[in-house]
PDB file of C-alpha atoms in Angstrom:
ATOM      1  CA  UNK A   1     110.126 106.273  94.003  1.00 56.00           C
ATOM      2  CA  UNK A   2     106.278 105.773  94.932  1.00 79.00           C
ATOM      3  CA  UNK A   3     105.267 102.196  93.883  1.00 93.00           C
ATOM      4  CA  UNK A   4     101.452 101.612  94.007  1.00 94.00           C
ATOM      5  CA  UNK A   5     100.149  98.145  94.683  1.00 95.00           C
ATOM      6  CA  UNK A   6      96.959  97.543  94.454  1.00 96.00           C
ATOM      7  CA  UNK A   7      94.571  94.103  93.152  1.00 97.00           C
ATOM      8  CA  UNK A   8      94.030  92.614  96.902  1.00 97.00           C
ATOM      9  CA  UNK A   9      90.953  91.669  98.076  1.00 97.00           C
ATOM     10  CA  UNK A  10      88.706  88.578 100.046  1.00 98.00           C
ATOM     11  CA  UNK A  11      88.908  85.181  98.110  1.00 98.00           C
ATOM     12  CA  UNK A  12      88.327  81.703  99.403  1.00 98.00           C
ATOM     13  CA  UNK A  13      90.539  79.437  99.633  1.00 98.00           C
ATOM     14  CA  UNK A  14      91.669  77.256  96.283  1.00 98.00           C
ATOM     15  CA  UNK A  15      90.853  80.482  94.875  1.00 98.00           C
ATOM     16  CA  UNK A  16      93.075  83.015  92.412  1.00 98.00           C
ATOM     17  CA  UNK A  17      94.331  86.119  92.629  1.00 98.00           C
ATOM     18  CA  UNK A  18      96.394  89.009  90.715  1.00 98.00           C
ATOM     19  CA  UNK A  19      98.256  91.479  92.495  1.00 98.00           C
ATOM     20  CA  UNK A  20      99.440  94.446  90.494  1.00 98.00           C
ATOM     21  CA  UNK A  21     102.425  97.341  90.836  1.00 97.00           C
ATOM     22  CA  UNK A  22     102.863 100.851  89.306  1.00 95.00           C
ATOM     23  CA  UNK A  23     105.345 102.961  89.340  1.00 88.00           C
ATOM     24  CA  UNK A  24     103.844 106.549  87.585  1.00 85.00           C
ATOM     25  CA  UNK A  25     106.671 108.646  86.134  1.00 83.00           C
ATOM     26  CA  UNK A  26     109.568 106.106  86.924  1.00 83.00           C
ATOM     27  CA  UNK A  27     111.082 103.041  85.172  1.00 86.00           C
ATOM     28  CA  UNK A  28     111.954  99.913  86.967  1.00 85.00           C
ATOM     29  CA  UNK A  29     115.335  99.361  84.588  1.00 90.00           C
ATOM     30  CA  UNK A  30     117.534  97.823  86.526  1.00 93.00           C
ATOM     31  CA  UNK A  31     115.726  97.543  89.544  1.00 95.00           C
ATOM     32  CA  UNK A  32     114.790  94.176  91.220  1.00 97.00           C
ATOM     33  CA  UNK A  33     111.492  93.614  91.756  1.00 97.00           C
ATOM     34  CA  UNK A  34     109.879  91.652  94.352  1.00 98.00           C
ATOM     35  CA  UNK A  35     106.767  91.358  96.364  1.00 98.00           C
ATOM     36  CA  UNK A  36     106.793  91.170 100.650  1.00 98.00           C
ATOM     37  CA  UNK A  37     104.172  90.405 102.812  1.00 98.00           C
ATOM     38  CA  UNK A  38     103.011  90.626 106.290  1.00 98.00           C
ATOM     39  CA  UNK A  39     100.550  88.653 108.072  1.00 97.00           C
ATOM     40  CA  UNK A  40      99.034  89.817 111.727  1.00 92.00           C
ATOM     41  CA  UNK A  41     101.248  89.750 114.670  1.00 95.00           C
ATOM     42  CA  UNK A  42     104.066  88.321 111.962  1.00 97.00           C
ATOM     43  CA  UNK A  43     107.308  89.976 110.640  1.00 97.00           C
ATOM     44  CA  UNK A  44     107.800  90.760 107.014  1.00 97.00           C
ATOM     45  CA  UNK A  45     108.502  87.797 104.757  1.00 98.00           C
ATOM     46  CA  UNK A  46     109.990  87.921 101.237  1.00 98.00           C
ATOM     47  CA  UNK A  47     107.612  86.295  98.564  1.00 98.00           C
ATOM     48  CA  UNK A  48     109.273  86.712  95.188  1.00 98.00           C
ATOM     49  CA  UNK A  49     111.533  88.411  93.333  1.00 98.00           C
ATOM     50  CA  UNK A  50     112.118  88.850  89.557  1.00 97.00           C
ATOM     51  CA  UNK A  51     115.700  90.756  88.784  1.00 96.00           C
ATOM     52  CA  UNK A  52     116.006  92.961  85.771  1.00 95.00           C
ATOM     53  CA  UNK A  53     114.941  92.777  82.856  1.00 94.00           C
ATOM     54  CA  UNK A  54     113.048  89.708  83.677  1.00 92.00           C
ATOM     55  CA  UNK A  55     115.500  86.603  85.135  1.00 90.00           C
ATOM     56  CA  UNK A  56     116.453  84.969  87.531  1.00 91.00           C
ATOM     57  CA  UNK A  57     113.114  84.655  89.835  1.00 94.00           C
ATOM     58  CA  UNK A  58     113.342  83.382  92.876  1.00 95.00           C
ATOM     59  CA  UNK A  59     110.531  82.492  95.488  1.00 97.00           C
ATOM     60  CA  UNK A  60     109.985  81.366  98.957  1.00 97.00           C
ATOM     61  CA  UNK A  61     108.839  77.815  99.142  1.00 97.00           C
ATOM     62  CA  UNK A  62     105.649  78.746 101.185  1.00 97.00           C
ATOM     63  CA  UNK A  63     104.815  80.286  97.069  1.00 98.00           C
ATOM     64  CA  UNK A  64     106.868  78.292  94.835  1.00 97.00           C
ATOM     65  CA  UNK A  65     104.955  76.273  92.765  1.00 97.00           C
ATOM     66  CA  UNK A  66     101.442  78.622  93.340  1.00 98.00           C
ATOM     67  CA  UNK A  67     102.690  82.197  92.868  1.00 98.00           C
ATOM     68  CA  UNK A  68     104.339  83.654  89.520  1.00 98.00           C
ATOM     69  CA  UNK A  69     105.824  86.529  89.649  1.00 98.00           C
ATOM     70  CA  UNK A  70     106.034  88.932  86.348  1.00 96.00           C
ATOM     71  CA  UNK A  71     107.189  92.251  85.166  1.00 96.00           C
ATOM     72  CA  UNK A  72     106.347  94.257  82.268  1.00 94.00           C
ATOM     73  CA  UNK A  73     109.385  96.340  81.545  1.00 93.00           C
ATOM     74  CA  UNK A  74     106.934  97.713  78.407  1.00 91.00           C
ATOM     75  CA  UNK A  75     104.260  98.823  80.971  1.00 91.00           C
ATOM     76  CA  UNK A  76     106.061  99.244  83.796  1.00 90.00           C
ATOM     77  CA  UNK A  77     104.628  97.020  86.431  1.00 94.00           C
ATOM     78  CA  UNK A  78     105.032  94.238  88.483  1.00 96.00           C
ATOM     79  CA  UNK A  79     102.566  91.282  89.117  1.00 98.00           C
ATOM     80  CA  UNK A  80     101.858  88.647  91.167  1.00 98.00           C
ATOM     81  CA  UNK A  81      99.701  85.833  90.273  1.00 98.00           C
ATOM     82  CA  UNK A  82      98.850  83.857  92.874  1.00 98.00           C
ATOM     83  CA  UNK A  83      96.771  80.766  92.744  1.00 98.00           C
ATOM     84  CA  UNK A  84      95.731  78.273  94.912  1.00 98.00           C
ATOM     85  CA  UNK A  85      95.610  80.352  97.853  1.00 98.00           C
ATOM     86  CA  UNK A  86      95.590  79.749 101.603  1.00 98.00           C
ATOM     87  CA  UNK A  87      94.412  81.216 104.633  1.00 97.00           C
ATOM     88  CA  UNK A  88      98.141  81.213 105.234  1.00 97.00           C
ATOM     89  CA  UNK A  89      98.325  83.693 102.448  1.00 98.00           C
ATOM     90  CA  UNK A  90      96.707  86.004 104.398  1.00 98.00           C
ATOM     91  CA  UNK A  91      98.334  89.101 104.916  1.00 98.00           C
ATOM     92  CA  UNK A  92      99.263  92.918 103.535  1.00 98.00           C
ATOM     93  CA  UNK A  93     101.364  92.036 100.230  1.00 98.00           C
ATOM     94  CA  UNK A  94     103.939  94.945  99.590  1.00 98.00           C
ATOM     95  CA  UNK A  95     105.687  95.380  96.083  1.00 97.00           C
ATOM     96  CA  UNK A  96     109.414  96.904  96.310  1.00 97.00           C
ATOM     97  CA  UNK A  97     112.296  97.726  94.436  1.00 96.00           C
ATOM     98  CA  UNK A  98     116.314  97.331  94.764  1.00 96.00           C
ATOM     99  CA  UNK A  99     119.162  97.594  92.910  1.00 95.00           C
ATOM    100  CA  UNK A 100     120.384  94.195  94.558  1.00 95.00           C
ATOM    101  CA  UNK A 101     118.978  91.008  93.880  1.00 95.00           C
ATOM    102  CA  UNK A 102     117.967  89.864  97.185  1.00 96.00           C
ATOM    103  CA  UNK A 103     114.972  88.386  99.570  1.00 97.00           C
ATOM    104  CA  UNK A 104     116.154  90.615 102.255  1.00 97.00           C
ATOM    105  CA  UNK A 105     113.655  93.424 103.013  1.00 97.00           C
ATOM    106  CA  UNK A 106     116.574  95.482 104.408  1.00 97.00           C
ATOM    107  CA  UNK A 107     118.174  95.734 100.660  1.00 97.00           C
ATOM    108  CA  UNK A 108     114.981  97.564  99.349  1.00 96.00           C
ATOM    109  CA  UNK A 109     115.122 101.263  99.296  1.00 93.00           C
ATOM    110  CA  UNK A 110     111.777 101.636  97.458  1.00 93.00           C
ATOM    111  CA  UNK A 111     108.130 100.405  98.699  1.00 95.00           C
ATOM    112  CA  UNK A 112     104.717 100.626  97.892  1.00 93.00           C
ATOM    113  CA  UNK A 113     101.669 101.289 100.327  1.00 93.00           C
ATOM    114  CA  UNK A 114     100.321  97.179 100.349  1.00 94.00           C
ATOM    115  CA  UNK A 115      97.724  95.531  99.514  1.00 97.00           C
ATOM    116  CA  UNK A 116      95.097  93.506 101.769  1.00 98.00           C
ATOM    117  CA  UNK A 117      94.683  89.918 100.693  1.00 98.00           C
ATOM    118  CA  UNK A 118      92.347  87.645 102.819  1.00 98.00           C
ATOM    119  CA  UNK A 119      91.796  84.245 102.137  1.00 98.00           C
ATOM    120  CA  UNK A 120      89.278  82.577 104.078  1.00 97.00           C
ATOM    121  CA  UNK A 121      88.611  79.128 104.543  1.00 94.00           C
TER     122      UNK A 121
END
């Protein structure tokens, strides 16, 4: 499955962004959904998760609180709205897909390319 991410960009921070994923040609049904990041020089952190078709979510509590995570089973896509943001944030954000419900990276068969978000201060 190729999952496209895409909506990054070079905010400041307190500022909002809205990260989007696409999967053309494939469904997401019963598929976890869940967006990873990685900052410079850092490992790969889970950020949220949404299971199918739409609950539980669960977050890391670096997000919780800032980011909401969303999926359009309709459309087929995944967001992330993230608000608030940090120069913490900063990193390549990475939308992926499992059949588990997990915040382990090594349950995910399916990834998209990333996104570049960089919140300066």
């Amino acid at each position: 499955v190729q999952l496209q991410a895409s909506g990054g960009g070079l905010v400041q921070a307190g500022g909002s962004l809205r990260l989007s994923c696409a999967a053309p040609g494939r469904t997401f049904d019963s598929y976890t959904l869940a967006w990873f990041r990685q900052a410079p020089g850092k490992e790969r952190e889970f950020v949220a998760a949404v299971s199918w078709p739409g609950m539980p979510l669960l977050y890391s509590g670096s997000v919780k609180g800032r980011f909401t995570i969303y999926r359009d089973n309709a459309k087929n896509t995944l967001s992330l709205q993230m608000n608030s943001l940090k120069p913490e944030d900063t990193a390549v954000y990475y939308c992926a897909a499992s059949l588990r419900y997990s915040r382990d990276d090594s349950e995910y068969n399916y990834w998209g390319q990333g996104t570049l978000v960089t919140v300066s201060s």
